[in-house]
Short mmCIF file of C-alpha atoms in Angstrom, two decimals:
data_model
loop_
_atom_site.label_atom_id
_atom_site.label_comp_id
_atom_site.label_asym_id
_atom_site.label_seq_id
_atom_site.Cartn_x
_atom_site.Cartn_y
_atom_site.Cartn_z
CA UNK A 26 39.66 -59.98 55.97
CA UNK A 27 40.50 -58.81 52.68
CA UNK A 28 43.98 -55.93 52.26
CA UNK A 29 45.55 -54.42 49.10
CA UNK A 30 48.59 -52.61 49.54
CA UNK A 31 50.06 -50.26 46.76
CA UNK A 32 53.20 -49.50 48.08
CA UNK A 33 53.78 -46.51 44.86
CA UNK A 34 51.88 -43.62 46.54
CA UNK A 35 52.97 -41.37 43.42
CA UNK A 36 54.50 -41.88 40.27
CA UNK A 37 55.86 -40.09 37.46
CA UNK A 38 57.33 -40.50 34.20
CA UNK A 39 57.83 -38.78 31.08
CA UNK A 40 55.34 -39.49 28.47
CA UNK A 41 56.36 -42.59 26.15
CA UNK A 42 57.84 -44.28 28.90
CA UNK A 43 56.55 -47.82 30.34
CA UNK A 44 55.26 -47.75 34.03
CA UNK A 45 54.21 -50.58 36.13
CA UNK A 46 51.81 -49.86 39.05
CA UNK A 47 52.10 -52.62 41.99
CA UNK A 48 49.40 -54.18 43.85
CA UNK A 49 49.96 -57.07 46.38
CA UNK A 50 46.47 -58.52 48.37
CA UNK A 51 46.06 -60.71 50.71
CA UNK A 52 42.54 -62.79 51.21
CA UNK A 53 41.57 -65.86 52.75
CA UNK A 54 39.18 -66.61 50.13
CA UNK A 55 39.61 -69.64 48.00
CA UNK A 56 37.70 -67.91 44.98
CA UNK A 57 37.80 -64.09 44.58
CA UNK A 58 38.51 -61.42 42.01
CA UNK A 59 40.83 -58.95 41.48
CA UNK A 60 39.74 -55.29 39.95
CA UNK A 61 42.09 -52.29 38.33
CA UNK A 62 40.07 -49.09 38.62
CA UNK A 63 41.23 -45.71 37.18
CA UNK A 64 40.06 -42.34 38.41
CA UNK A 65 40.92 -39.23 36.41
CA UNK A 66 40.65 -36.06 37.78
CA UNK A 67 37.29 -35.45 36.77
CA UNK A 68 36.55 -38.26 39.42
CA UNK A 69 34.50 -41.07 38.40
CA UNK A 70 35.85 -44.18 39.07
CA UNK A 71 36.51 -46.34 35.23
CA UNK A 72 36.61 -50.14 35.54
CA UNK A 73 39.96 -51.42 33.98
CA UNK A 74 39.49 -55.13 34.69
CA UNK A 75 38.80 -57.95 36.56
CA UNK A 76 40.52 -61.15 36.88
CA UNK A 77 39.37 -64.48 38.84
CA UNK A 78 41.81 -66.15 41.09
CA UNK A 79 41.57 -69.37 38.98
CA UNK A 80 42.86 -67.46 35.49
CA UNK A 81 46.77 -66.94 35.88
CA UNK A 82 47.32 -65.91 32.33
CA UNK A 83 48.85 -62.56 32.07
CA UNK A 84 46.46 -59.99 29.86
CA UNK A 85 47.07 -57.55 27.45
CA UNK A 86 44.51 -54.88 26.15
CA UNK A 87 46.25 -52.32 23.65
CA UNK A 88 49.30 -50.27 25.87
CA UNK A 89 48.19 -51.95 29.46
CA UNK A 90 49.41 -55.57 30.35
CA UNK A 91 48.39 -57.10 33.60
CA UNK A 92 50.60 -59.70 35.55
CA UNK A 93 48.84 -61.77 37.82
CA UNK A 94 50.92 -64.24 40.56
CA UNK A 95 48.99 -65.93 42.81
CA UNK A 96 52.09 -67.28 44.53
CA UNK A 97 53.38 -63.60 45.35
CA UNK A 98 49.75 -62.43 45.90
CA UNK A 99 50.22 -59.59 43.61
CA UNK A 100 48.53 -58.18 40.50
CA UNK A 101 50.85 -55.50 38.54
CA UNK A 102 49.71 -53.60 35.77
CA UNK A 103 52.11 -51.97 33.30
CA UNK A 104 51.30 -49.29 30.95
CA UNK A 105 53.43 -49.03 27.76
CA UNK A 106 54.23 -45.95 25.93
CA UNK A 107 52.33 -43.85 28.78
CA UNK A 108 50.32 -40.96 27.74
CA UNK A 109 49.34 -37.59 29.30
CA UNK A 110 45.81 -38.56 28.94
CA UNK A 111 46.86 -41.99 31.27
CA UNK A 112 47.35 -39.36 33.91
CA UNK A 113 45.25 -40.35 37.05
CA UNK A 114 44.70 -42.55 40.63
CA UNK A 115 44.54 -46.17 39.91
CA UNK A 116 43.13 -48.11 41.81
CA UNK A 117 43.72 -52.28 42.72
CA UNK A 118 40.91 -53.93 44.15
CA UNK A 119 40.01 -57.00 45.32
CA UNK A 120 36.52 -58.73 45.65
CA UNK A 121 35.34 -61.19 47.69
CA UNK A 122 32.56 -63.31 46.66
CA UNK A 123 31.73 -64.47 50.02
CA UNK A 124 30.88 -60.86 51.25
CA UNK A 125 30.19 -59.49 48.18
CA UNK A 126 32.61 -56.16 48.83
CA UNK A 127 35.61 -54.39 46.54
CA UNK A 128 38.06 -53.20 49.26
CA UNK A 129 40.08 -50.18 47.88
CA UNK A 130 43.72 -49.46 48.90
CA UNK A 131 45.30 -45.96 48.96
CA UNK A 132 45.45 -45.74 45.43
CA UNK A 133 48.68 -44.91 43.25
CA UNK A 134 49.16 -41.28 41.49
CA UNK A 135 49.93 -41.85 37.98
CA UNK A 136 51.78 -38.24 36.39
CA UNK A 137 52.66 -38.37 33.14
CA UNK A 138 54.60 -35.24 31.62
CA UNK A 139 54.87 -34.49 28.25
CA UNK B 18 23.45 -47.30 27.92
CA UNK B 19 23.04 -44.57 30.53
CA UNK B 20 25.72 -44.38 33.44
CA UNK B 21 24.97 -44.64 37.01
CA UNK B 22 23.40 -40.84 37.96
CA UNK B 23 24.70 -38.30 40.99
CA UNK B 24 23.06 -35.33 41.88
CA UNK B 25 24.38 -32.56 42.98
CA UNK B 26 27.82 -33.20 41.60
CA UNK B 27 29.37 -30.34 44.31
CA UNK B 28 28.04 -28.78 47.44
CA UNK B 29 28.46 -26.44 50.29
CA UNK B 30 27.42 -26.72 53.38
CA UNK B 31 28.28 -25.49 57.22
CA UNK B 32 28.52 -28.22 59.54
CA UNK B 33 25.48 -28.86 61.64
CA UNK B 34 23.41 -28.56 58.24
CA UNK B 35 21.97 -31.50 56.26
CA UNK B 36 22.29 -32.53 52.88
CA UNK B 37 20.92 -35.23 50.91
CA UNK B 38 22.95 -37.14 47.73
CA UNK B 39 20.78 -38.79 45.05
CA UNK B 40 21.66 -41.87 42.90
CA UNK B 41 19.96 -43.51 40.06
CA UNK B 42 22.08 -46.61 39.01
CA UNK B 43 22.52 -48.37 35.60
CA UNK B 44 19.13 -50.01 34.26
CA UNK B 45 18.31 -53.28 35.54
CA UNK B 46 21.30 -53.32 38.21
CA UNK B 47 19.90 -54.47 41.62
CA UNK B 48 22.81 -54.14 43.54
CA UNK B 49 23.72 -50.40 44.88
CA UNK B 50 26.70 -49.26 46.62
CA UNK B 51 27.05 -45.65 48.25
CA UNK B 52 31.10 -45.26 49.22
CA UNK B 53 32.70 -42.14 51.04
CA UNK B 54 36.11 -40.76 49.64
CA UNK B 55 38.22 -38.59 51.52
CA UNK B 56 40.80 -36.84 50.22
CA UNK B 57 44.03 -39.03 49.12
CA UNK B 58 42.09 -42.05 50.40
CA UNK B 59 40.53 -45.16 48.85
CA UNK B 60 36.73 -45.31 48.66
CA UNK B 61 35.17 -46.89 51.45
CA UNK B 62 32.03 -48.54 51.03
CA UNK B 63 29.06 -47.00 53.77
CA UNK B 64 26.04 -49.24 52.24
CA UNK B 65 25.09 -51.54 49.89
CA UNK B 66 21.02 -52.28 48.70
CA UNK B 67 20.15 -55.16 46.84
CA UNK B 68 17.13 -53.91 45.40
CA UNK B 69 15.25 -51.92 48.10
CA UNK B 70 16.59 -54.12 51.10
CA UNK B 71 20.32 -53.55 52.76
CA UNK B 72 22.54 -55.97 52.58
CA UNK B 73 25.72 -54.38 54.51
CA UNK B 74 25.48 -51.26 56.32
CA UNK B 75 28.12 -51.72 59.04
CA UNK B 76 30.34 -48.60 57.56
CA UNK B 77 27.59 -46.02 57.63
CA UNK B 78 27.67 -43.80 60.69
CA UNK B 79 24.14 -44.11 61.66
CA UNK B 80 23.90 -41.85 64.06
CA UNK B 81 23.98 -38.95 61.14
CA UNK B 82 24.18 -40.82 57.89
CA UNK B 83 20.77 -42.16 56.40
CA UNK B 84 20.15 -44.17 53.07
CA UNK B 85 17.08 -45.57 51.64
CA UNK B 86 16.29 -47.24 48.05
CA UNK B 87 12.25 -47.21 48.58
CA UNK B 88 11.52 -48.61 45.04
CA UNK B 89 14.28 -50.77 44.44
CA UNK B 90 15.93 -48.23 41.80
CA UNK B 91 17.04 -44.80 42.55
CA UNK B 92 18.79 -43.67 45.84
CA UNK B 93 19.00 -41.05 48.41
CA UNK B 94 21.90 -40.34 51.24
CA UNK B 95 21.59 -38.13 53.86
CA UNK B 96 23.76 -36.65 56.51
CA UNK B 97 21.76 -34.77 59.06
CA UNK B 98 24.03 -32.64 61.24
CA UNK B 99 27.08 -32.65 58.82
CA UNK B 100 30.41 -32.07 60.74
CA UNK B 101 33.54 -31.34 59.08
CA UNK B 102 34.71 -34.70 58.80
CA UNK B 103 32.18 -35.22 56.35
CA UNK B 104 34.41 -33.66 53.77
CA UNK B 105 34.69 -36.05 51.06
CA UNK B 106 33.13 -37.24 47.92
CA UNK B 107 30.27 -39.55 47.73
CA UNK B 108 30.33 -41.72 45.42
CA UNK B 109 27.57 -44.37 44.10
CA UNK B 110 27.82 -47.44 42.46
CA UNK B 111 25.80 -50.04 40.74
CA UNK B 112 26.48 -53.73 39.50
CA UNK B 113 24.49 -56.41 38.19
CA UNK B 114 23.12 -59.97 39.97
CA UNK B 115 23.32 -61.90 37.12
CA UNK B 116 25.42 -64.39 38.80
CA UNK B 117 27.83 -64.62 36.48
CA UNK B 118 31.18 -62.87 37.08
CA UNK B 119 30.61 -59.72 35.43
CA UNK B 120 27.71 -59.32 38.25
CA UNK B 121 30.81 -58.15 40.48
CA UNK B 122 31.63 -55.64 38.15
CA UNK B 123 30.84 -52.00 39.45
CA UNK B 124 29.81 -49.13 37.51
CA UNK B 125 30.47 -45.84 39.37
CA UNK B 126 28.78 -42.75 39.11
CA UNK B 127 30.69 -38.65 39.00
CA UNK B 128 30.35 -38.48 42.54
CA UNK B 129 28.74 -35.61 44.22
CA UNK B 130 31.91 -33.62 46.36
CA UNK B 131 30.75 -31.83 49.57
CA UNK B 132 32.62 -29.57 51.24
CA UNK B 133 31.69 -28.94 54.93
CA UNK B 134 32.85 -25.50 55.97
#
């Protein structure tokens, strides 16, 4: 069975400042895929990324960097120079391909003051 | 491209009612998801379709919860008596079976949030 723990149940920072959300999984898949999902407070859920268990390289898109360790099980994402607007739940995700589900965890609270 | 559709996006109901959600995914995306979300929780997935058939409906509380996706596109959930634990928001999903990796991809809808009073 699949698990993702996000051990931050709230965060907050002061706008400008870096913030890393953590996200350790545990499968027994060989193949699967990890998912970052945002959800704002207008609700819908916002596809971040996904990343394959065989691609280790770390990813950058504009202010959010994703750190993927397959030998810790975990899959961090780090958002630099936070804004207001990055104010929301985000959520880490992983997919199996065997059964074909995204299992959510608890989700982390993302405040960002100005 | 048109998002995945939710209608209503809030309602009201006292428990022992029914209600029905409706869904109408992404264009061309055979795979649909209906998930629960309660309050300060994770969304948890109650069925999934692959075009009008069900693939995984273990979650969904059958003896109350209904879904059906008669024409392979659009989607309705219902919940016939509501009780308060119903609470939550439903939201739907949709992703492609393209077989390629970005088939896993899901592309949620606004959710429809019922309150059961």
């Amino acid at each position: 069975a699949q698990k993702v723990t996000q051990a931050q149940t709230e965060i907050s920072v002061v706008e400008k400042e870096d913030v890393t959300l953590d996200c350790v999984y545990e499968t027994r898949d060989t193949t699967y895929y990890l998912f970052w999902y945002k959800q704002p407070p207008s609700g819908e859920l916002v596809f971040l990324i996904r990343r394959n268990s065989f691609d280790e390289q770390n990813e950058i898109s504009g202010r959010y960097s994703w750190n993927f360790q397959k030998s810790t099980s975990s899959f961090n994402f780090t958002i630099t120079a936070s804004q207001v607007v990055d104010s929301a739940v985000y959520f880490c995700a992983p997919f199996s391909s065997n059964t074909g589900k995204l299992i959510f965890g608890q989700g982390t609270t993302l405040q960002v003051k100005p | 491209e048109a998002g995945v559709a939710q209608s209503p996006r809030y309602k009201i109901i006292e428990k022992r009612q029914s209600v029905a959600f409706w869904c109408n995914p992404i264009s061309g995306h055979a795979t649909l998801y209906w998930y629960q979300q309660i309050l300060g929780q994770g969304p948890k997935l109650l069925i999934q379709f692959q075009n009008n058939g069900v693939v995984d409906d273990s979650q969904l509380p059958k003896d109350r919860f209904s879904a059906e996706r008669l024409k392979g596109v659009d989607s309705t959930l219902k919940i016939q008596p509501a009780k308060l634990e119903d609470s939550a928001v439903y939201l739907c999903a949709s992703s492609s079976t393209s077989g390629t990796a970005l088939a896993y991809e899901q592309y949620f809808g606004p959710g429809t949030r019922l309150t059961v009073t």
